[in-house]
């Protein structure tokens, strides 16, 4: 299972939330900055305007050059002009200075601001922060109205006022923006979920449709809504599904025709082959009395007739498998005794080493005929393409996680050169032949394929491998069904 954020839904959700969060926070930050600037600017303009008014009104009454007492009077009067604002005033003239508050060192005033006030005739202001509290410092040079009377008097008045009210407004603004951001983010997440759902709905439908096609429902189609890229994708999917359905239907028709053709040909060949086999049997009996060349030709015809009959039988068997007509005729048998009968019937008892249980030790419900075909094909393959000694083994093993359930394991080993690595994956393919393959190169190439089909029909498995000590080993595993008790059917 994929981690939540590795899927398309998680990535879309994260992307939408990030975009919404960035947009919300950016909007909040810009709003805060503009509002803060507006609040401070308004307070600043008000303070500067009133400060200039009071300085101009009071400074007109001082004499020039002013004494320290004059400077003190100006500082005190300007501070008293706005008692509610707690103005702190500093007045300087050359080396003289006076403050509205005794022992006030006026630390907020910077040398740069002093220099700016001394060189300019307009008000100079600066915001400073002390102990986390914002203050406005304003410097104003005192000038005379008459240009002939030293317009720049050299007197400078400085004001420091804490922007308590403005800071309160800013703090309230921050709290309001903070309260607004949380619902905005929640709304953004909701919208992101809705948007992701809308985007992913067609993708989920496409996934379900693809899965249904993989399961064989080739008539699956998608509903097309709208005219966007996803609608184009759905249209393309429908066209692909329709083309695939048509191609598969045509392949199935061709396969059915091919199977029917093979079955018909095999069926039609059985009658003339029966007649040919009867004739060759008679000729074989008289071959000893025929001329050598004629006897050789008779034996050759007899051998090829047997091969052709075997090929027809194999094709008929394969046709039944392809048509789904092959079934099991289960019977309770002694497996070891069944394997012995297979060897005896083909005169292999003396050439094949056996490791079989004693009679009566291993029984099960299998199809005796199909088991005989499996063992005969594997042993014949080992004798024909391997090297002696050939060994046939039978034993059981327990099914994993299933009590009292067993598998019958049949192994056929030979001592030949083994199976080439490039041939191993194909030994059970139909008509596959190789000079060193474990297929019947002298036969139809269907023997091991029929073996695999019979094993699968029992619900078992068959595999081929090479032994480390040399030679090939074929292993068949068939689940053993419980033998029927008396009275059962």
Tab-separated table of C-alpha atoms in Angstrom:
chain	number	residue	atom	x	y	z
A	1	UNK	CA	0.000	0.000	0.000
A	2	UNK	CA	1.333	3.439	-0.905
A	3	UNK	CA	1.950	6.024	1.838
A	4	UNK	CA	-0.871	8.646	1.923
A	5	UNK	CA	1.308	11.481	0.590
A	6	UNK	CA	2.846	9.348	-2.178
A	7	UNK	CA	-0.437	8.981	-4.044
A	8	UNK	CA	-1.884	11.451	-6.504
A	9	UNK	CA	-4.680	12.395	-4.095
A	10	UNK	CA	-2.202	13.245	-1.323
A	11	UNK	CA	0.037	15.258	-3.619
A	12	UNK	CA	-2.883	17.235	-5.045
A	13	UNK	CA	-4.221	17.912	-1.568
A	14	UNK	CA	-0.828	19.079	-0.312
A	15	UNK	CA	-0.344	21.258	-3.392
A	16	UNK	CA	-3.797	22.867	-3.056
A	17	UNK	CA	-3.321	23.450	0.680
A	18	UNK	CA	0.137	24.955	0.179
A	19	UNK	CA	-1.118	27.282	-2.539
A	20	UNK	CA	-4.101	28.303	-0.430
A	21	UNK	CA	-1.931	28.744	2.670
A	22	UNK	CA	0.657	30.813	0.823
A	23	UNK	CA	-2.053	32.955	-0.768
A	24	UNK	CA	-3.843	33.447	2.571
A	25	UNK	CA	-0.687	34.247	4.516
A	26	UNK	CA	0.609	36.523	1.783
A	27	UNK	CA	-2.676	38.386	1.647
A	28	UNK	CA	-2.722	38.670	5.429
A	29	UNK	CA	0.877	39.896	5.517
A	30	UNK	CA	0.298	42.496	2.815
A	31	UNK	CA	-2.920	43.629	4.480
A	32	UNK	CA	-1.157	43.919	7.814
A	33	UNK	CA	1.729	45.863	6.331
A	34	UNK	CA	-0.505	48.324	4.533
A	35	UNK	CA	-2.805	48.758	7.517
A	36	UNK	CA	0.125	49.167	9.917
A	37	UNK	CA	1.736	51.687	7.622
A	38	UNK	CA	-1.552	53.575	7.352
A	39	UNK	CA	-2.113	53.626	11.120
A	40	UNK	CA	1.429	54.747	11.889
A	41	UNK	CA	1.415	57.276	9.060
A	42	UNK	CA	-1.799	58.827	10.273
A	43	UNK	CA	-0.513	59.046	13.845
A	44	UNK	CA	2.803	60.381	12.639
A	45	UNK	CA	1.237	63.089	10.473
A	46	UNK	CA	-1.017	64.168	13.324
A	47	UNK	CA	1.862	64.392	15.800
A	48	UNK	CA	4.132	66.285	13.390
A	49	UNK	CA	1.378	68.738	12.467
A	50	UNK	CA	0.495	69.531	16.065
A	51	UNK	CA	4.142	69.629	17.096
A	52	UNK	CA	4.980	72.141	14.363
A	53	UNK	CA	1.977	74.236	15.329
A	54	UNK	CA	2.967	74.411	18.979
A	55	UNK	CA	6.662	75.058	18.257
A	56	UNK	CA	5.861	77.879	15.846
A	57	UNK	CA	3.445	79.428	18.333
A	58	UNK	CA	5.822	79.261	21.288
A	59	UNK	CA	9.197	79.870	19.636
A	60	UNK	CA	8.061	83.256	18.374
A	61	UNK	CA	8.323	84.579	21.938
A	62	UNK	CA	11.966	83.780	22.589
A	63	UNK	CA	14.809	86.232	22.161
A	64	UNK	CA	17.824	85.646	19.996
A	65	UNK	CA	20.330	84.435	20.889
A	66	UNK	CA	18.342	82.386	23.401
A	67	UNK	CA	19.503	81.593	26.904
A	68	UNK	CA	19.165	78.236	28.628
A	69	UNK	CA	16.138	79.594	30.456
A	70	UNK	CA	14.529	80.397	27.121
A	71	UNK	CA	15.189	76.870	25.901
A	72	UNK	CA	13.748	75.424	29.113
A	73	UNK	CA	10.646	77.565	28.770
A	74	UNK	CA	10.111	76.402	25.176
A	75	UNK	CA	10.557	72.712	26.157
A	76	UNK	CA	8.143	73.024	29.089
A	77	UNK	CA	5.486	74.899	27.130
A	78	UNK	CA	5.580	72.541	24.149
A	79	UNK	CA	5.258	69.520	26.456
A	80	UNK	CA	2.341	71.142	28.315
A	81	UNK	CA	0.560	71.805	25.032
A	82	UNK	CA	-0.335	68.100	24.748
A	83	UNK	CA	-0.598	66.795	28.317
A	84	UNK	CA	-2.514	63.695	27.308
A	85	UNK	CA	0.185	62.575	24.898
A	86	UNK	CA	3.062	62.531	27.418
A	87	UNK	CA	5.358	64.457	25.131
A	88	UNK	CA	9.032	64.542	26.001
A	89	UNK	CA	10.703	67.614	24.517
A	90	UNK	CA	14.361	68.512	24.036
A	91	UNK	CA	15.448	71.998	22.867
A	92	UNK	CA	19.047	72.690	21.780
A	93	UNK	CA	20.990	75.712	20.718
A	94	UNK	CA	24.614	75.124	19.993
A	95	UNK	CA	25.920	73.627	23.272
A	96	UNK	CA	22.897	74.583	25.307
A	97	UNK	CA	20.099	72.061	25.866
A	98	UNK	CA	16.962	71.831	27.947
A	99	UNK	CA	14.412	69.044	28.437
A	100	UNK	CA	10.816	69.036	29.533
A	101	UNK	CA	11.590	66.232	31.947
A	102	UNK	CA	14.518	66.678	34.343
A	103	UNK	CA	17.425	64.261	33.964
A	104	UNK	CA	15.981	62.977	30.660
A	105	UNK	CA	18.947	61.768	28.621
A	106	UNK	CA	16.839	61.524	25.439
A	107	UNK	CA	18.589	58.298	24.333
A	108	UNK	CA	16.258	57.821	21.345
A	109	UNK	CA	17.870	60.758	19.549
A	110	UNK	CA	20.586	59.607	17.154
A	111	UNK	CA	23.553	61.691	15.918
A	112	UNK	CA	22.328	61.250	12.349
A	113	UNK	CA	19.017	62.854	13.222
A	114	UNK	CA	20.765	65.734	15.000
A	115	UNK	CA	22.842	66.349	11.896
A	116	UNK	CA	19.787	66.142	9.622
A	117	UNK	CA	17.879	68.724	11.671
A	118	UNK	CA	20.880	71.032	11.620
A	119	UNK	CA	21.171	70.913	7.842
A	120	UNK	CA	17.498	71.071	6.881
A	121	UNK	CA	14.662	73.518	7.447
A	122	UNK	CA	11.867	70.905	7.388
A	123	UNK	CA	10.768	68.500	10.080
A	124	UNK	CA	12.702	65.276	10.383
A	125	UNK	CA	11.183	62.155	11.982
A	126	UNK	CA	12.310	58.672	12.869
A	127	UNK	CA	10.637	55.644	14.414
A	128	UNK	CA	12.671	53.837	17.029
A	129	UNK	CA	11.987	50.757	19.095
A	130	UNK	CA	13.058	50.589	22.713
A	131	UNK	CA	12.301	47.609	24.936
A	132	UNK	CA	9.843	46.355	22.339
A	133	UNK	CA	7.893	49.607	22.363
A	134	UNK	CA	7.705	51.888	19.360
A	135	UNK	CA	8.359	55.631	19.701
A	136	UNK	CA	8.257	58.505	17.216
A	137	UNK	CA	11.121	60.997	17.342
A	138	UNK	CA	10.538	64.310	15.525
A	139	UNK	CA	13.126	67.033	15.015
A	140	UNK	CA	12.146	70.557	13.930
A	141	UNK	CA	14.507	73.499	13.309
A	142	UNK	CA	13.223	76.924	14.444
A	143	UNK	CA	13.311	79.556	11.678
A	144	UNK	CA	12.507	83.268	11.590
A	145	UNK	CA	9.786	84.583	9.371
A	146	UNK	CA	12.016	87.378	7.940
A	147	UNK	CA	14.709	86.088	5.630
A	148	UNK	CA	16.949	89.036	6.569
A	149	UNK	CA	16.976	88.044	10.225
A	150	UNK	CA	18.878	84.794	10.081
A	151	UNK	CA	16.189	82.453	8.814
A	152	UNK	CA	17.991	79.524	10.481
A	153	UNK	CA	18.101	80.419	14.138
A	154	UNK	CA	20.149	77.393	15.209
A	155	UNK	CA	17.460	76.386	17.701
A	156	UNK	CA	16.230	72.775	17.262
A	157	UNK	CA	13.284	71.247	19.058
A	158	UNK	CA	13.056	67.466	19.386
A	159	UNK	CA	9.986	65.512	20.419
A	160	UNK	CA	9.728	61.905	21.573
A	161	UNK	CA	6.291	60.377	21.969
A	162	UNK	CA	5.404	56.749	22.479
A	163	UNK	CA	2.984	55.447	19.881
A	164	UNK	CA	0.935	53.552	22.425
A	165	UNK	CA	-2.408	54.048	20.718
A	166	UNK	CA	-1.024	53.189	17.317
A	167	UNK	CA	0.663	50.083	18.744
A	168	UNK	CA	-2.648	49.054	20.236
A	169	UNK	CA	-4.296	49.428	16.865
A	170	UNK	CA	-1.523	47.334	15.278
A	171	UNK	CA	-1.833	44.629	17.941
A	172	UNK	CA	-5.578	44.500	17.416
A	173	UNK	CA	-4.994	44.274	13.688
A	174	UNK	CA	-2.580	41.356	14.162
A	175	UNK	CA	-5.116	39.551	16.348
A	176	UNK	CA	-7.882	40.167	13.801
A	177	UNK	CA	-5.731	38.906	10.933
A	178	UNK	CA	-4.748	35.856	12.997
A	179	UNK	CA	-8.396	35.084	13.686
A	180	UNK	CA	-9.187	35.483	9.998
A	181	UNK	CA	-6.304	33.295	8.776
A	182	UNK	CA	-7.452	30.165	10.621
A	183	UNK	CA	-10.939	30.063	9.027
A	184	UNK	CA	-9.391	30.992	5.709
A	185	UNK	CA	-6.995	28.060	5.934
A	186	UNK	CA	-9.862	25.767	6.933
A	187	UNK	CA	-11.863	26.974	3.944
A	188	UNK	CA	-8.790	26.496	1.750
A	189	UNK	CA	-8.411	22.892	2.945
A	190	UNK	CA	-12.101	22.246	2.251
A	191	UNK	CA	-11.824	23.735	-1.217
A	192	UNK	CA	-8.648	21.720	-1.787
A	193	UNK	CA	-10.458	18.517	-0.841
A	194	UNK	CA	-13.335	19.346	-3.166
A	195	UNK	CA	-10.958	20.265	-5.983
A	196	UNK	CA	-8.876	17.118	-5.487
A	197	UNK	CA	-12.035	15.019	-5.428
A	198	UNK	CA	-13.247	16.623	-8.650
A	199	UNK	CA	-9.896	16.065	-10.347
A	200	UNK	CA	-9.441	12.516	-9.083
A	201	UNK	CA	-12.976	11.251	-9.753
A	202	UNK	CA	-12.263	10.656	-13.472
A	203	UNK	CA	-8.900	9.135	-12.565
A	204	UNK	CA	-10.554	6.696	-10.148
A	205	UNK	CA	-13.146	5.806	-12.758
A	206	UNK	CA	-10.353	5.224	-15.263
A	207	UNK	CA	-8.568	2.964	-12.762
A	208	UNK	CA	-11.727	0.934	-12.128
A	209	UNK	CA	-12.387	0.659	-15.852
A	210	UNK	CA	-8.810	-0.453	-16.513
A	211	UNK	CA	-9.091	-3.068	-13.785
A	212	UNK	CA	-12.340	-4.392	-15.258
A	213	UNK	CA	-10.725	-4.679	-18.676
A	214	UNK	CA	-7.805	-6.539	-17.072
A	215	UNK	CA	-10.380	-8.923	-15.568
A	216	UNK	CA	-11.762	-9.619	-19.033
A	217	UNK	CA	-14.728	-7.202	-19.212
A	218	UNK	CA	-13.748	-5.710	-22.545
A	219	UNK	CA	-17.097	-3.959	-22.984
A	220	UNK	CA	-16.223	-1.496	-20.200
A	221	UNK	CA	-16.518	2.155	-21.222
A	222	UNK	CA	-16.168	5.512	-19.490
A	223	UNK	CA	-18.811	8.242	-19.371
A	224	UNK	CA	-17.526	11.403	-21.040
A	225	UNK	CA	-18.435	14.688	-19.316
A	226	UNK	CA	-17.195	18.072	-20.458
A	227	UNK	CA	-14.493	18.872	-22.963
A	228	UNK	CA	-11.339	19.173	-20.882
A	229	UNK	CA	-8.176	17.048	-20.922
A	230	UNK	CA	-9.755	14.378	-18.723
A	231	UNK	CA	-12.668	14.107	-21.141
A	232	UNK	CA	-10.169	13.667	-23.989
A	233	UNK	CA	-8.452	10.952	-21.944
A	234	UNK	CA	-11.774	9.177	-21.375
A	235	UNK	CA	-12.552	9.382	-25.100
A	236	UNK	CA	-9.139	7.934	-25.958
A	237	UNK	CA	-9.650	5.169	-23.406
A	238	UNK	CA	-13.007	4.253	-24.923
A	239	UNK	CA	-11.508	4.135	-28.405
A	240	UNK	CA	-8.641	1.943	-27.156
A	241	UNK	CA	-11.042	-0.361	-25.300
A	242	UNK	CA	-13.231	-0.706	-28.387
A	243	UNK	CA	-10.228	-1.525	-30.577
A	244	UNK	CA	-8.964	-4.003	-27.995
A	245	UNK	CA	-12.378	-5.654	-27.740
A	246	UNK	CA	-12.569	-6.027	-31.487
A	247	UNK	CA	-9.027	-7.413	-31.697
A	248	UNK	CA	-9.585	-9.894	-28.876
A	249	UNK	CA	-12.888	-10.994	-30.382
A	250	UNK	CA	-11.164	-11.591	-33.701
A	251	UNK	CA	-8.342	-13.508	-31.984
A	252	UNK	CA	-10.897	-15.617	-30.158
A	253	UNK	CA	-12.715	-16.354	-33.396
A	254	UNK	CA	-9.431	-17.288	-35.044
A	255	UNK	CA	-8.457	-19.460	-32.058
A	256	UNK	CA	-11.829	-21.185	-32.075
A	257	UNK	CA	-11.531	-21.827	-35.802
A	258	UNK	CA	-7.990	-23.165	-35.333
A	259	UNK	CA	-9.062	-25.481	-32.504
A	260	UNK	CA	-12.059	-26.673	-34.482
A	261	UNK	CA	-9.834	-27.287	-37.492
A	262	UNK	CA	-7.327	-29.300	-35.444
A	263	UNK	CA	-10.101	-31.302	-33.805
A	264	UNK	CA	-11.805	-31.968	-37.137
A	265	UNK	CA	-8.578	-32.961	-38.861
A	266	UNK	CA	-7.563	-35.206	-35.975
A	267	UNK	CA	-10.965	-36.823	-35.933
A	268	UNK	CA	-10.956	-37.380	-39.672
A	269	UNK	CA	-7.471	-38.903	-39.524
A	270	UNK	CA	-8.375	-41.487	-36.906
A	271	UNK	CA	-10.318	-43.767	-39.314
A	272	UNK	CA	-7.644	-43.980	-42.045
A	273	UNK	CA	-4.966	-44.308	-39.384
A	274	UNK	CA	-6.810	-47.235	-37.834
A	275	UNK	CA	-6.865	-48.915	-41.221
A	276	UNK	CA	-3.185	-48.119	-41.808
A	277	UNK	CA	-2.259	-49.470	-38.390
A	278	UNK	CA	-4.084	-52.745	-39.144
A	279	UNK	CA	-2.284	-53.051	-42.456
A	280	UNK	CA	1.132	-52.277	-40.938
A	281	UNK	CA	0.540	-54.858	-38.219
A	282	UNK	CA	-0.051	-57.499	-40.867
A	283	UNK	CA	2.982	-56.355	-42.843
A	284	UNK	CA	5.134	-56.439	-39.702
A	285	UNK	CA	4.213	-60.089	-39.187
A	286	UNK	CA	5.297	-60.919	-42.747
A	287	UNK	CA	8.367	-58.650	-42.798
A	288	UNK	CA	10.704	-61.527	-42.016
A	289	UNK	CA	9.664	-63.283	-45.220
A	290	UNK	CA	10.027	-60.211	-47.436
A	291	UNK	CA	13.052	-59.010	-49.315
A	292	UNK	CA	15.452	-56.955	-47.138
A	293	UNK	CA	14.660	-53.652	-48.871
A	294	UNK	CA	10.935	-54.327	-48.711
A	295	UNK	CA	11.168	-55.364	-45.051
A	296	UNK	CA	13.037	-52.142	-44.205
A	297	UNK	CA	10.377	-50.055	-45.968
A	298	UNK	CA	7.608	-51.931	-44.156
A	299	UNK	CA	9.225	-51.342	-40.771
A	300	UNK	CA	9.737	-47.636	-41.607
A	301	UNK	CA	6.086	-47.263	-42.618
A	302	UNK	CA	5.017	-49.044	-39.448
A	303	UNK	CA	7.111	-46.741	-37.221
A	304	UNK	CA	5.870	-43.578	-38.926
A	305	UNK	CA	2.290	-44.800	-38.726
A	306	UNK	CA	2.682	-45.283	-34.972
A	307	UNK	CA	4.126	-41.747	-34.646
A	308	UNK	CA	1.305	-40.305	-36.723
A	309	UNK	CA	-1.281	-42.115	-34.625
A	310	UNK	CA	0.362	-40.786	-31.470
A	311	UNK	CA	0.361	-37.241	-32.924
A	312	UNK	CA	-3.331	-37.502	-33.736
A	313	UNK	CA	-4.083	-38.729	-30.217
A	314	UNK	CA	-2.060	-35.835	-28.756
A	315	UNK	CA	-3.839	-33.309	-30.951
A	316	UNK	CA	-7.207	-34.699	-29.909
A	317	UNK	CA	-6.183	-34.447	-26.262
A	318	UNK	CA	-4.941	-30.857	-26.674
A	319	UNK	CA	-8.194	-29.962	-28.469
A	320	UNK	CA	-10.185	-31.229	-25.488
A	321	UNK	CA	-8.076	-29.134	-23.119
A	322	UNK	CA	-8.540	-26.021	-25.269
A	323	UNK	CA	-12.269	-26.567	-25.533
A	324	UNK	CA	-12.599	-27.026	-21.763
A	325	UNK	CA	-14.007	-30.505	-22.331
A	326	UNK	CA	-11.282	-32.334	-20.433
A	327	UNK	CA	-12.446	-33.600	-17.065
A	328	UNK	CA	-11.268	-35.832	-14.254
A	329	UNK	CA	-12.561	-39.310	-13.598
A	330	UNK	CA	-11.481	-39.578	-9.986
A	331	UNK	CA	-10.995	-42.900	-8.300
A	332	UNK	CA	-9.454	-44.134	-5.056
A	333	UNK	CA	-6.211	-45.838	-6.060
A	334	UNK	CA	-2.928	-46.965	-4.608
A	335	UNK	CA	-0.534	-44.429	-6.147
A	336	UNK	CA	2.582	-46.571	-5.864
A	337	UNK	CA	0.855	-49.527	-7.485
A	338	UNK	CA	-0.431	-47.251	-10.294
A	339	UNK	CA	3.134	-46.073	-11.022
A	340	UNK	CA	4.392	-49.676	-11.067
A	341	UNK	CA	1.687	-50.656	-13.566
A	342	UNK	CA	2.755	-47.760	-15.816
A	343	UNK	CA	6.326	-49.072	-15.898
A	344	UNK	CA	5.260	-52.654	-16.426
A	345	UNK	CA	2.875	-51.775	-19.268
A	346	UNK	CA	5.744	-50.154	-21.172
A	347	UNK	CA	8.420	-52.688	-20.228
A	348	UNK	CA	10.404	-50.132	-18.249
A	349	UNK	CA	10.545	-51.994	-14.951
A	350	UNK	CA	14.063	-53.262	-15.557
A	351	UNK	CA	15.450	-49.942	-16.844
A	352	UNK	CA	14.013	-47.500	-14.265
A	353	UNK	CA	15.063	-47.411	-10.599
A	354	UNK	CA	12.135	-46.804	-8.279
A	355	UNK	CA	11.714	-45.426	-4.812
A	356	UNK	CA	8.072	-46.094	-4.130
A	357	UNK	CA	6.136	-46.728	-0.932
A	358	UNK	CA	4.982	-50.194	-0.073
A	359	UNK	CA	1.573	-51.220	-1.464
A	360	UNK	CA	-1.275	-49.737	0.547
A	361	UNK	CA	0.842	-47.019	2.210
A	362	UNK	CA	-0.101	-44.130	-0.098
A	363	UNK	CA	-3.607	-43.799	-1.555
A	364	UNK	CA	-5.580	-40.906	-2.928
A	365	UNK	CA	-8.347	-39.802	-5.287
A	366	UNK	CA	-6.875	-39.056	-8.717
A	367	UNK	CA	-7.650	-39.791	-12.340
A	368	UNK	CA	-5.762	-43.068	-13.032
A	369	UNK	CA	-5.630	-42.586	-16.802
A	370	UNK	CA	-4.266	-39.054	-16.596
A	371	UNK	CA	-1.757	-40.046	-13.899
A	372	UNK	CA	-0.557	-42.814	-16.197
A	373	UNK	CA	-0.084	-40.291	-19.026
A	374	UNK	CA	1.893	-37.954	-16.744
A	375	UNK	CA	4.278	-40.656	-15.500
A	376	UNK	CA	4.683	-42.268	-18.938
A	377	UNK	CA	5.541	-38.984	-20.628
A	378	UNK	CA	8.099	-37.991	-17.974
A	379	UNK	CA	9.806	-41.387	-17.785
A	380	UNK	CA	9.791	-41.774	-21.579
A	381	UNK	CA	11.259	-38.285	-21.917
A	382	UNK	CA	14.038	-39.134	-19.424
A	383	UNK	CA	14.849	-42.411	-21.199
A	384	UNK	CA	14.786	-40.842	-24.652
A	385	UNK	CA	16.743	-37.671	-23.970
A	386	UNK	CA	18.613	-38.238	-20.735
A	387	UNK	CA	20.955	-40.987	-19.693
A	388	UNK	CA	20.598	-43.940	-17.396
A	389	UNK	CA	20.154	-44.533	-14.571
A	390	UNK	CA	16.639	-43.030	-14.513
A	391	UNK	CA	14.910	-42.884	-11.156
A	392	UNK	CA	11.202	-42.593	-10.324
A	393	UNK	CA	10.324	-41.506	-6.776
A	394	UNK	CA	7.026	-41.045	-4.949
A	395	UNK	CA	6.503	-39.489	-1.518
A	396	UNK	CA	4.195	-37.063	0.235
A	397	UNK	CA	4.519	-33.703	1.928
A	398	UNK	CA	2.100	-31.706	4.033
A	399	UNK	CA	0.264	-28.677	2.723
A	400	UNK	CA	1.326	-25.464	4.508
A	401	UNK	CA	-1.189	-24.117	7.044
A	402	UNK	CA	-3.671	-26.953	6.306
A	403	UNK	CA	-3.974	-29.811	8.774
A	404	UNK	CA	-4.327	-33.374	7.494
A	405	UNK	CA	-3.816	-32.216	3.890
A	406	UNK	CA	-1.053	-33.727	1.769
A	407	UNK	CA	0.586	-33.433	-1.628
A	408	UNK	CA	1.761	-36.410	-3.639
A	409	UNK	CA	5.215	-35.641	-5.040
A	410	UNK	CA	6.467	-37.577	-8.084
A	411	UNK	CA	10.072	-37.046	-9.192
A	412	UNK	CA	11.712	-38.339	-12.352
A	413	UNK	CA	15.504	-37.989	-12.454
A	414	UNK	CA	17.986	-38.861	-15.170
A	415	UNK	CA	21.768	-38.768	-15.437
A	416	UNK	CA	22.064	-36.970	-18.780
A	417	UNK	CA	23.670	-33.624	-19.644
A	418	UNK	CA	20.789	-31.632	-18.203
A	419	UNK	CA	18.602	-28.971	-19.807
A	420	UNK	CA	20.188	-25.801	-21.262
A	421	UNK	CA	19.295	-22.645	-19.348
A	422	UNK	CA	17.659	-21.054	-22.406
A	423	UNK	CA	15.455	-24.123	-22.886
A	424	UNK	CA	14.226	-24.557	-19.297
A	425	UNK	CA	11.495	-21.875	-19.483
A	426	UNK	CA	10.038	-23.505	-22.632
A	427	UNK	CA	10.086	-27.257	-21.908
A	428	UNK	CA	6.307	-27.317	-21.358
A	429	UNK	CA	5.472	-25.160	-24.393
A	430	UNK	CA	3.576	-26.759	-27.235
A	431	UNK	CA	5.620	-27.888	-30.230
A	432	UNK	CA	8.804	-26.508	-28.675
A	433	UNK	CA	11.811	-28.558	-29.726
A	434	UNK	CA	15.518	-28.296	-29.131
A	435	UNK	CA	18.339	-30.719	-29.735
A	436	UNK	CA	18.945	-31.016	-25.993
A	437	UNK	CA	15.452	-30.095	-24.764
A	438	UNK	CA	13.371	-32.378	-22.645
A	439	UNK	CA	10.685	-32.510	-25.335
A	440	UNK	CA	9.917	-35.403	-27.627
A	441	UNK	CA	12.035	-34.392	-30.583
A	442	UNK	CA	11.113	-37.648	-32.279
A	443	UNK	CA	7.433	-37.078	-31.593
A	444	UNK	CA	4.887	-34.312	-31.705
A	445	UNK	CA	6.404	-31.874	-29.252
A	446	UNK	CA	3.197	-32.083	-27.240
A	447	UNK	CA	4.093	-34.715	-24.644
A	448	UNK	CA	5.284	-32.405	-21.855
A	449	UNK	CA	2.560	-29.875	-22.673
A	450	UNK	CA	-0.079	-32.592	-22.202
A	451	UNK	CA	1.676	-33.614	-18.986
A	452	UNK	CA	1.419	-30.073	-17.632
A	453	UNK	CA	-2.246	-29.822	-18.620
A	454	UNK	CA	-3.072	-33.078	-16.816
A	455	UNK	CA	-1.224	-31.964	-13.683
A	456	UNK	CA	-2.974	-28.591	-13.682
A	457	UNK	CA	-6.303	-30.352	-14.140
A	458	UNK	CA	-5.617	-32.060	-10.790
A	459	UNK	CA	-4.827	-28.670	-9.229
A	460	UNK	CA	-1.129	-29.467	-9.045
A	461	UNK	CA	2.145	-28.111	-10.381
A	462	UNK	CA	4.970	-29.463	-12.500
A	463	UNK	CA	8.449	-27.995	-12.907
A	464	UNK	CA	11.760	-28.881	-14.527
A	465	UNK	CA	15.232	-28.191	-13.190
A	466	UNK	CA	18.843	-29.353	-13.397
A	467	UNK	CA	20.493	-31.257	-10.587
A	468	UNK	CA	23.780	-30.066	-9.133
A	469	UNK	CA	25.304	-33.531	-9.625
A	470	UNK	CA	24.162	-33.600	-13.268
A	471	UNK	CA	21.036	-34.583	-15.109
A	472	UNK	CA	17.515	-33.204	-15.143
A	473	UNK	CA	14.723	-33.613	-12.622
A	474	UNK	CA	10.996	-33.201	-13.248
A	475	UNK	CA	8.861	-32.714	-10.143
A	476	UNK	CA	5.072	-33.179	-10.091
A	477	UNK	CA	3.032	-32.129	-7.052
A	478	UNK	CA	-0.645	-33.150	-6.864
A	479	UNK	CA	-2.945	-32.428	-3.915
A	480	UNK	CA	-4.382	-35.657	-2.592
A	481	UNK	CA	-8.109	-35.642	-1.987
A	482	UNK	CA	-9.384	-37.734	0.924
A	483	UNK	CA	-10.433	-41.230	-0.214
A	484	UNK	CA	-14.161	-41.844	0.021
A	485	UNK	CA	-15.386	-43.933	2.940
A	486	UNK	CA	-17.955	-46.631	2.494
A	487	UNK	CA	-21.398	-45.141	2.082
A	488	UNK	CA	-20.062	-41.869	0.583
A	489	UNK	CA	-20.541	-40.950	-3.051
